[in-house]
Amino acid sequence: KQEVTQIPAALSVPEGENLVLNCSFTDSAIYNLQWFRQDPGKGLTSLLLIQSSQREQTSGRLNASLDKSSGRSTLYIAASQPGDSATYLCAASTDSWGKLQFGAGTQVVVTP
Amino acid sequence: GAGVSQSPSNKVTEKGKDVELRCDPISGHTALYWYRQSLGQGLEFLIYFQGNSAPDKSGLPSDRFSAERTGGSVSTLTIQRTQQEDSAVYLCASSLEGGAPQHFGDGTRLSIL
């Protein structure tokens, strides 16, 4: 069974610093990996999706890498802002149906 | 609307009652998913629909849980004889097709007294 782990569970950084969020998974036979953001009391917002054939995806200040051989994905957020404060979740899918196995998330606080 | 809509946003009910949770996916999205988010278990997959059929029900925790989807659109998750451990936020997501980026609703917060 696929297990997804996110470390650390919480992170606090000053505004302007780059954020590095880590995600590891046990089964390298993934179909894709997605990063989400969750604000308190809200659903999840999709940030980036990396297909298994890709090594990275970029959107604005966000960049996500995928290394299947080591079972790791990293989300980089450049020049963090207080509005980036949220919980970030990664999720791996091991089939084309898209069923997601989630990590527990990293709670990020960006201080002004 | 433009996004996934779930109703009700909050539901409080007594143990033993049945509840129905509704999900309106984004128009044109053929894939629909239900997940559950609780403090102790994190986010767990419940069921996946492709059109009106459910090829993956592997996450439903017991036979008290059932779901259906009609017209390739609206889905209803039903929990019978609710128990306190059913208290959680139930999230619905839809995507253009299986494996595409999933778009989530804000969830239904279910509290069992």
Short mmCIF file of C-alpha atoms in Angstrom, two decimals:
data_model
loop_
_atom_site.label_atom_id
_atom_site.label_comp_id
_atom_site.label_asym_id
_atom_site.label_seq_id
_atom_site.Cartn_x
_atom_site.Cartn_y
_atom_site.Cartn_z
CA LYS A 1 0.00 0.00 0.00
CA GLN A 2 1.29 3.47 -0.87
CA GLU A 3 2.36 5.52 2.15
CA VAL A 4 3.00 9.25 1.84
CA THR A 5 4.97 11.18 4.44
CA GLN A 6 5.52 14.91 4.83
CA ILE A 7 8.22 16.33 7.04
CA PRO A 8 8.23 18.69 8.84
CA ALA A 9 4.67 18.83 10.16
CA ALA A 10 5.01 22.57 10.70
CA LEU A 11 7.29 25.33 9.48
CA SER A 12 7.60 29.04 10.24
CA VAL A 13 9.66 31.39 8.06
CA PRO A 14 10.07 35.17 7.73
CA GLU A 15 8.59 36.86 4.70
CA GLY A 16 10.86 36.78 1.67
CA GLU A 17 12.56 33.52 2.52
CA ASN A 18 12.25 30.56 0.13
CA LEU A 19 10.14 27.63 1.30
CA VAL A 20 11.13 24.00 0.77
CA LEU A 21 8.49 21.37 1.52
CA ASN A 22 9.27 17.68 1.39
CA CYS A 23 7.14 14.69 0.46
CA SER A 24 8.20 11.04 0.35
CA PHE A 25 6.31 7.99 -0.90
CA THR A 26 6.98 4.28 -0.56
CA ASP A 27 5.76 2.93 -3.92
CA SER A 28 7.71 4.36 -6.86
CA ALA A 29 5.09 3.08 -9.33
CA ILE A 30 3.08 6.27 -9.14
CA TYR A 31 0.84 7.58 -11.92
CA ASN A 32 1.18 11.18 -10.83
CA LEU A 33 1.80 13.34 -7.77
CA GLN A 34 -0.16 16.43 -6.83
CA TRP A 35 0.49 19.29 -4.45
CA PHE A 36 -2.43 21.05 -2.79
CA ARG A 37 -2.93 23.99 -0.49
CA GLN A 38 -5.60 24.03 2.23
CA ASP A 39 -6.72 27.13 4.09
CA PRO A 40 -8.55 26.76 7.43
CA GLY A 41 -12.16 25.63 6.99
CA LYS A 42 -11.76 25.29 3.24
CA GLY A 43 -11.31 22.55 0.70
CA LEU A 44 -8.10 21.86 -1.16
CA THR A 45 -6.71 24.01 -3.96
CA SER A 46 -4.66 22.19 -6.58
CA LEU A 47 -1.24 23.81 -7.03
CA LEU A 48 0.75 21.52 -9.30
CA LEU A 49 0.41 18.06 -10.83
CA ILE A 50 3.50 16.15 -11.96
CA GLN A 51 3.01 13.16 -14.24
CA SER A 52 5.20 10.13 -13.59
CA SER A 53 7.15 10.83 -16.79
CA GLN A 54 8.02 14.37 -15.71
CA ARG A 55 10.80 15.60 -13.43
CA GLU A 56 9.31 18.96 -12.48
CA GLN A 57 6.48 21.42 -12.94
CA THR A 58 6.49 25.19 -12.46
CA SER A 59 3.79 27.76 -11.91
CA GLY A 60 4.77 31.30 -11.01
CA ARG A 61 6.71 31.22 -7.73
CA LEU A 62 6.02 27.50 -7.30
CA ASN A 63 8.22 24.68 -8.52
CA ALA A 64 7.72 21.00 -7.78
CA SER A 65 10.20 18.25 -8.52
CA LEU A 66 9.69 14.51 -8.67
CA ASP A 67 12.30 11.79 -8.18
CA LYS A 68 10.58 8.42 -8.46
CA SER A 69 13.72 6.40 -7.86
CA SER A 70 14.22 7.93 -4.43
CA GLY A 71 10.48 8.24 -3.72
CA ARG A 72 10.60 11.99 -3.18
CA SER A 73 8.94 15.18 -4.31
CA THR A 74 9.83 18.70 -3.23
CA LEU A 75 7.73 21.84 -3.48
CA TYR A 76 9.69 25.10 -3.64
CA ILE A 77 7.97 28.42 -3.03
CA ALA A 78 10.15 31.39 -3.89
CA ALA A 79 10.12 34.68 -1.97
CA SER A 80 7.41 33.64 0.50
CA GLN A 81 4.61 36.03 1.43
CA PRO A 82 2.21 36.07 4.42
CA GLY A 83 -0.54 34.98 2.01
CA ASP A 84 1.36 31.72 1.50
CA SER A 85 0.48 30.71 5.06
CA ALA A 86 -1.58 27.52 4.79
CA THR A 87 -1.29 23.75 5.05
CA TYR A 88 0.38 22.13 2.05
CA LEU A 89 -0.47 18.54 1.18
CA CYS A 90 1.07 16.19 -1.30
CA ALA A 91 -0.82 13.23 -2.71
CA ALA A 92 0.26 10.33 -4.88
CA SER A 93 -1.88 8.41 -7.33
CA THR A 94 -0.91 4.88 -8.30
CA ASP A 95 -3.53 4.31 -11.00
CA SER A 96 -5.10 6.14 -13.93
CA TRP A 97 -8.35 6.50 -12.01
CA GLY A 98 -6.72 9.14 -9.86
CA LYS A 99 -7.39 7.76 -6.38
CA LEU A 100 -5.12 9.87 -4.15
CA GLN A 101 -3.10 8.82 -1.12
CA PHE A 102 -2.39 11.93 0.96
CA GLY A 103 0.39 12.90 3.30
CA ALA A 104 -0.52 14.51 6.63
CA GLY A 105 0.52 17.95 5.40
CA THR A 106 2.98 20.66 6.39
CA GLN A 107 1.51 23.70 8.14
CA VAL A 108 3.34 26.81 6.96
CA VAL A 109 3.36 30.21 8.66
CA VAL A 110 5.04 33.13 6.91
CA THR A 111 5.63 36.00 9.31
CA PRO A 112 5.69 39.62 8.10
CA GLY B 1 -21.28 27.72 -10.41
CA ALA B 2 -17.66 27.51 -11.44
CA GLY B 3 -16.47 25.24 -8.67
CA VAL B 4 -17.45 22.07 -6.84
CA SER B 5 -20.39 22.73 -4.57
CA GLN B 6 -21.20 20.68 -1.47
CA SER B 7 -24.23 20.83 0.79
CA PRO B 8 -24.89 21.19 3.58
CA SER B 9 -21.74 22.94 4.73
CA ASN B 10 -22.39 21.80 8.29
CA LYS B 11 -24.52 18.98 9.64
CA VAL B 12 -25.13 18.08 13.27
CA THR B 13 -27.13 14.96 13.96
CA GLU B 14 -27.76 12.42 16.67
CA LYS B 15 -26.10 9.05 16.77
CA GLY B 16 -28.14 6.44 14.93
CA LYS B 17 -29.68 8.84 12.39
CA ASP B 18 -29.10 8.64 8.65
CA VAL B 19 -27.47 11.53 6.78
CA GLU B 20 -27.15 12.47 3.12
CA LEU B 21 -24.34 14.63 1.81
CA ARG B 22 -24.55 16.18 -1.66
CA CYS B 23 -21.89 17.08 -4.20
CA ASP B 24 -22.35 19.09 -7.40
CA PRO B 25 -19.20 18.68 -9.52
CA ILE B 26 -17.85 21.08 -12.09
CA SER B 27 -19.90 20.82 -15.27
CA GLY B 28 -18.31 18.42 -17.76
CA HIS B 29 -16.16 16.63 -15.21
CA THR B 30 -16.61 12.89 -15.66
CA ALA B 31 -14.63 11.80 -12.61
CA LEU B 32 -15.88 12.38 -9.06
CA TYR B 33 -14.27 11.44 -5.75
CA TRP B 34 -15.30 11.43 -2.10
CA TYR B 35 -12.71 11.79 0.65
CA ARG B 36 -12.95 12.08 4.41
CA GLN B 37 -10.74 14.30 6.56
CA SER B 38 -10.52 13.68 10.29
CA LEU B 39 -8.04 14.72 12.96
CA GLY B 40 -6.79 11.26 13.68
CA GLN B 41 -6.74 9.81 10.15
CA GLY B 42 -5.90 12.72 7.87
CA LEU B 43 -7.39 12.66 4.37
CA GLU B 44 -8.75 9.28 3.27
CA PHE B 45 -10.16 8.19 -0.06
CA LEU B 46 -13.71 6.81 0.07
CA ILE B 47 -15.04 6.21 -3.46
CA TYR B 48 -14.43 7.09 -7.10
CA PHE B 49 -17.04 7.55 -9.84
CA GLN B 50 -16.43 7.53 -13.56
CA GLY B 51 -19.70 8.71 -15.04
CA ASN B 52 -22.41 7.01 -13.02
CA SER B 53 -20.46 3.88 -12.18
CA ALA B 54 -18.16 3.39 -9.20
CA PRO B 55 -15.20 1.23 -10.20
CA ASP B 56 -13.43 1.87 -6.90
CA LYS B 57 -15.35 1.72 -3.62
CA SER B 58 -12.40 0.39 -1.68
CA GLY B 59 -12.28 3.27 0.80
CA LEU B 60 -15.84 3.00 2.14
CA PRO B 61 -15.27 2.12 5.82
CA SER B 62 -18.37 -0.04 6.36
CA ASP B 63 -21.61 -1.13 4.76
CA ARG B 64 -23.30 1.80 6.49
CA PHE B 65 -21.71 4.00 3.83
CA SER B 66 -23.05 4.16 0.28
CA ALA B 67 -22.89 6.61 -2.60
CA GLU B 68 -24.53 7.13 -5.92
CA ARG B 69 -24.15 9.43 -8.87
CA THR B 70 -26.93 10.24 -11.30
CA GLY B 71 -26.87 11.78 -14.77
CA GLY B 72 -23.09 11.83 -14.66
CA SER B 73 -23.38 14.83 -12.39
CA VAL B 74 -24.67 15.14 -8.82
CA SER B 75 -23.49 12.62 -6.25
CA THR B 76 -24.92 11.75 -2.86
CA LEU B 77 -23.02 10.09 -0.02
CA THR B 78 -25.31 8.39 2.50
CA ILE B 79 -24.31 7.28 5.97
CA GLN B 80 -26.83 5.08 7.76
CA ARG B 81 -27.09 4.64 11.53
CA THR B 82 -24.38 7.22 12.16
CA GLN B 83 -21.76 6.64 14.83
CA GLN B 84 -19.59 9.18 16.65
CA GLU B 85 -16.52 8.01 14.74
CA ASP B 86 -18.22 9.19 11.54
CA SER B 87 -17.65 12.79 12.66
CA ALA B 88 -15.32 14.35 10.08
CA VAL B 89 -15.21 16.70 7.12
CA TYR B 90 -16.41 14.99 3.96
CA LEU B 91 -14.79 16.39 0.83
CA CYS B 92 -15.86 15.92 -2.76
CA ALA B 93 -13.60 16.46 -5.77
CA SER B 94 -14.10 16.29 -9.51
CA SER B 95 -11.80 16.18 -12.50
CA LEU B 96 -12.15 16.18 -16.27
CA GLU B 97 -11.19 12.53 -16.29
CA GLY B 98 -9.52 10.06 -14.00
CA GLY B 99 -5.94 11.09 -13.28
CA ALA B 100 -6.44 14.77 -14.13
CA PRO B 101 -6.05 17.52 -11.51
CA GLN B 102 -8.79 17.26 -8.90
CA HIS B 103 -10.85 20.27 -7.86
CA PHE B 104 -12.26 20.16 -4.35
CA GLY B 105 -15.36 21.57 -2.74
CA ASP B 106 -15.25 23.19 0.71
CA GLY B 107 -16.63 20.06 2.32
CA THR B 108 -19.42 19.12 4.71
CA ARG B 109 -18.49 19.18 8.38
CA LEU B 110 -20.42 16.33 10.00
CA SER B 111 -20.80 16.18 13.76
CA ILE B 112 -22.45 13.21 15.45
CA LEU B 113 -23.72 13.88 18.97
#
